[in-house]
Amino acid sequence: MITIKVPATLGNFGPGVASLGMALDLSLTVEIIEASNVWVVEHNLGDTIPYDETNYIVAVAKKLYPDITPHVLRVTSDIPLRQGLGSSTAALLAAIELANQLGELGLDDYTKLTLAARTEGQPANVTAALLGGVTASYLNDGNVFASGVVAPEYQAVIYLPEYQRDDKADKPNEIALADATATAAAGNMLLAAWQSQQLVLAGQLLETDNIQRAVINDVPELDVIRQASHALDVYGSVVAGDGPAVVTLVAPNQTQDLLDVLAYLELPGEFKVVDIAGTGLTVF
């Protein structure tokens, strides 16, 4: 039996939109059980997710390798769906790896990364999910440039609201030059702050979200969480991707204090503490 495991990711956050990513210690797992006459996908993701060849993972694998032999798959995941934590990215990479394994395609990591980044239209989440840890990447004319990034030791305190992302929400197609310039400068400074282990400065820079205003406006809990966190001099609360999850990156020795303060907010939903995953996609 072959098992494919892909971590959740934080991407498209703060000044790192379409570039910075972090792998989180939650995962999607696909077990390839046995060959079959038809595709069977056993999973714990709810009845809105198909159990047959129309399942997204199978459909993408078949598109990549049309002659793939049907199999019985078992899919499990503890990545929250439609919260901005990379559940679709994990499924995409799992599909590419499924085709790679069953089709014996011999794809290297760069090819997997390029296929996934072109599919998503940006590389932030796929780079972190593939490589693990904290990453920076850039998609230009279909080519991907990617690297690991030096960052402080963090834990992610994740707020999961009771509602899910509205995928039909309008997103701006253009951004102001001033916002783009400020975001690029903040992103450069963030990398410098990370490299010099300046956590407070890095946290303040993480909260630069000039070009995420449309997303932030739909997540009112962000301001509430930031105000509570700032009382502890904890900065670095961001909307995860297109939301609505809110992630606060915090030094491990401050995690419990932060949780104690956030508990007083009585926000509907739950808080979850998740480590940064040092390993990306694995096959065993």
XYZ file of C-alpha atoms in Angstrom:
284
model
C 0.000 0.000 0.000
C 1.209 3.486 -0.898
C 0.365 6.451 1.318
C 0.526 10.098 0.254
C 0.501 12.779 2.957
C 0.248 16.534 2.319
C 0.242 19.239 5.029
C -2.141 22.141 5.443
C -0.709 25.535 4.589
C -0.913 29.190 5.440
C -0.398 31.225 2.276
C -1.452 34.553 0.789
C -1.150 36.366 4.099
C -0.014 39.828 5.148
C 2.637 41.257 2.806
C 3.372 37.783 1.449
C 0.396 37.506 -0.909
C 1.100 35.057 -3.757
C 4.578 34.368 -2.354
C 5.049 33.466 1.328
C 3.787 30.161 2.684
C 3.980 28.030 5.828
C 3.289 24.322 6.194
C 1.051 23.511 9.157
C 0.918 20.300 11.169
C -2.495 19.232 9.837
C -2.691 16.931 6.862
C -4.580 15.253 4.043
C -3.712 11.561 3.665
C -4.453 9.393 0.644
C -3.953 5.647 0.976
C -3.844 3.672 -2.273
C -5.497 0.431 -1.168
C -5.799 -1.806 -4.235
C -6.581 -1.892 -7.960
C -10.272 -2.055 -8.848
C -12.647 -2.119 -11.803
C -13.897 1.352 -10.875
C -12.667 4.195 -8.735
C -13.799 4.068 -5.108
C -12.860 6.920 -2.783
C -13.549 6.236 0.883
C -13.351 9.439 2.925
C -14.473 11.319 6.021
C -15.105 14.649 4.325
C -18.903 14.620 4.072
C -21.411 13.636 1.427
C -20.829 16.741 -0.680
C -17.456 15.261 -1.712
C -17.801 12.522 -4.378
C -16.890 8.916 -3.643
C -16.204 7.924 -7.263
C -14.137 9.008 -10.270
C -15.638 12.498 -10.094
C -13.757 13.099 -6.837
C -11.364 16.023 -7.366
C -8.255 14.005 -6.508
C -9.134 11.286 -9.012
C -10.270 13.733 -11.699
C -6.992 15.688 -11.569
C -4.914 12.488 -11.564
C -6.816 11.208 -14.620
C -6.302 14.501 -16.442
C -2.562 14.254 -15.811
C -2.393 10.563 -16.757
C -5.543 9.415 -18.643
C -4.517 5.723 -18.697
C -4.326 5.461 -14.918
C -5.754 2.204 -13.509
C -8.755 2.619 -11.173
C -8.039 1.962 -7.515
C -9.696 1.992 -4.140
C -8.495 5.021 -2.194
C -8.921 5.939 1.447
C -8.784 9.696 2.068
C -8.626 11.196 5.551
C -8.033 14.801 6.527
C -7.987 17.047 9.559
C -7.589 20.202 7.439
C -10.695 22.374 7.865
C -12.505 22.854 4.556
C -13.076 26.312 3.002
C -11.258 28.134 5.799
C -8.188 29.291 3.834
C -5.845 26.635 5.222
C -4.872 24.933 1.991
C -7.318 22.015 1.834
C -7.689 22.400 -1.940
C -3.919 22.759 -2.358
C -3.372 19.530 -0.426
C -5.911 17.745 -2.632
C -4.239 19.082 -5.781
C -0.762 17.921 -4.759
C -2.143 14.564 -3.627
C -3.735 14.161 -7.066
C -0.480 14.962 -8.855
C 1.372 12.487 -6.658
C -1.335 9.849 -7.209
C -0.801 10.089 -10.959
C 2.961 10.102 -10.442
C 2.880 6.922 -8.361
C 0.340 4.879 -10.322
C 1.567 6.075 -13.700
C 5.240 5.739 -12.746
C 5.798 9.185 -14.248
C 8.998 9.972 -12.353
C 8.043 13.608 -11.712
C 10.613 15.618 -9.787
C 9.658 18.230 -7.177
C 10.094 21.143 -9.579
C 7.701 19.599 -12.074
C 5.124 18.911 -9.351
C 5.519 22.467 -8.076
C 5.149 23.958 -11.543
C 2.054 21.902 -12.369
C 0.392 22.814 -9.081
C 1.342 26.521 -9.156
C 0.081 26.937 -12.719
C -3.167 25.249 -11.734
C -3.699 27.490 -8.707
C -2.439 30.627 -10.421
C 0.014 31.382 -7.610
C 2.688 29.319 -5.816
C 2.464 30.354 -2.135
C 0.507 27.422 -0.747
C 1.807 24.728 -3.088
C 5.456 25.569 -2.363
C 4.957 25.277 1.408
C 2.890 22.091 1.032
C 5.535 20.485 -1.167
C 8.691 21.585 0.683
C 7.465 22.077 4.254
C 8.526 24.810 6.674
C 8.418 28.469 5.675
C 8.864 29.261 1.990
C 8.958 32.093 -0.517
C 8.113 31.645 -4.175
C 7.316 33.525 -7.365
C 5.371 32.477 -10.458
C 6.374 34.346 -13.609
C 5.257 33.400 -17.120
C 4.612 29.850 -15.958
C 8.014 29.451 -14.313
C 8.326 29.009 -10.546
C 11.151 30.299 -8.368
C 11.073 28.924 -4.819
C 13.173 28.713 -1.676
C 12.988 27.914 1.995
C 13.079 30.921 4.338
C 14.760 31.468 7.713
C 12.061 32.324 10.263
C 11.692 32.340 14.064
C 10.150 29.381 15.875
C 6.402 29.841 15.740
C 3.224 28.145 16.742
C 0.019 28.969 14.905
C -3.019 29.831 17.010
C -5.854 29.358 14.551
C -9.336 30.786 14.989
C -11.909 28.763 13.051
C -15.252 30.598 12.849
C -18.513 28.711 12.541
C -19.014 29.906 8.955
C -17.050 28.965 5.828
C -15.641 30.999 2.974
C -18.019 32.288 0.318
C -16.278 31.193 -2.880
C -18.599 33.415 -4.915
C -17.470 36.610 -3.216
C -16.095 39.265 -5.562
C -12.355 39.905 -5.525
C -10.692 43.041 -6.914
C -8.820 42.565 -10.189
C -6.628 45.613 -9.677
C -4.790 47.179 -6.742
C -3.426 50.675 -6.266
C 0.261 51.251 -6.994
C 0.761 52.730 -3.522
C -0.687 49.608 -1.887
C 1.442 47.309 -4.054
C 4.608 49.307 -3.293
C 3.939 49.369 0.453
C 3.226 45.639 0.496
C 6.408 44.795 -1.402
C 8.499 46.931 0.975
C 6.866 45.364 4.038
C 7.521 41.904 2.614
C 11.209 42.680 2.179
C 11.416 44.007 5.734
C 9.569 40.948 7.050
C 12.221 38.624 5.625
C 14.933 40.770 7.237
C 13.115 40.757 10.594
C 12.717 36.990 10.425
C 16.381 36.496 9.624
C 17.409 38.637 12.599
C 14.813 36.968 14.882
C 12.956 40.221 15.632
C 9.577 38.732 16.519
C 7.713 41.926 17.457
C 8.854 43.759 14.329
C 8.055 40.716 12.209
C 4.592 40.513 13.749
C 3.888 44.166 13.029
C 4.977 43.669 9.418
C 2.819 40.555 9.093
C -0.185 42.732 9.833
C 0.479 44.802 6.705
C -2.532 43.827 4.643
C -2.980 46.694 2.180
C -3.968 44.427 -0.688
C -6.177 42.120 1.355
C -8.744 44.718 2.373
C -11.580 43.031 0.492
C -10.913 39.772 2.350
C -10.419 41.439 5.725
C -13.717 43.282 5.455
C -15.453 39.895 5.419
C -13.645 38.717 8.588
C -14.663 41.061 11.423
C -13.054 38.766 14.002
C -9.574 39.788 12.813
C -9.668 43.227 14.462
C -11.010 41.747 17.703
C -8.240 39.143 17.828
C -5.577 41.731 16.999
C -6.690 44.054 19.767
C -6.589 41.247 22.327
C -3.201 39.986 21.087
C -1.627 43.445 21.081
C -2.395 43.747 24.792
C 0.241 41.012 25.258
C 2.619 42.607 22.719
C 1.814 39.698 20.406
C 1.585 40.755 16.776
C 1.171 38.680 13.644
C -2.555 37.952 13.309
C -3.519 37.457 9.667
C -6.409 36.144 7.621
C -5.500 32.746 6.196
C -5.629 33.082 2.412
C -9.144 34.107 1.419
C -10.344 33.352 4.947
C -12.245 33.191 7.080
C -9.769 31.507 9.475
C -7.521 33.884 11.417
C -3.983 32.729 12.255
C -1.795 34.337 14.911
C 1.877 33.405 14.649
C 3.252 33.398 18.179
C 6.400 32.331 20.020
C 5.717 29.005 21.780
C 6.403 30.507 25.224
C 3.544 32.978 24.672
C 0.977 30.548 23.296
C -0.823 29.758 26.546
C -1.009 33.408 27.618
C -2.518 34.246 24.254
C -5.073 31.452 24.509
C -6.082 32.659 27.970
C -6.736 36.160 26.657
C -8.556 34.974 23.537
C -10.851 32.790 25.641
C -12.382 35.957 27.121
C -13.500 37.088 23.665
C -16.124 34.336 23.495
C -16.035 34.337 19.704
C -18.303 31.753 18.050
C -16.093 28.969 16.749
C -12.921 27.417 18.131
C -9.223 28.098 18.638
C -6.678 25.462 17.678
C -2.920 25.426 18.313
C -0.909 23.965 15.451
C 2.854 23.606 14.996
C 4.691 24.578 11.830
C 5.333 21.406 9.825
C 8.966 20.962 8.861
C 8.135 18.346 6.232
C 6.074 18.787 3.104
C 4.540 16.164 0.828
C 5.677 12.649 1.737
C 5.131 9.234 0.190
C 5.608 6.043 2.158
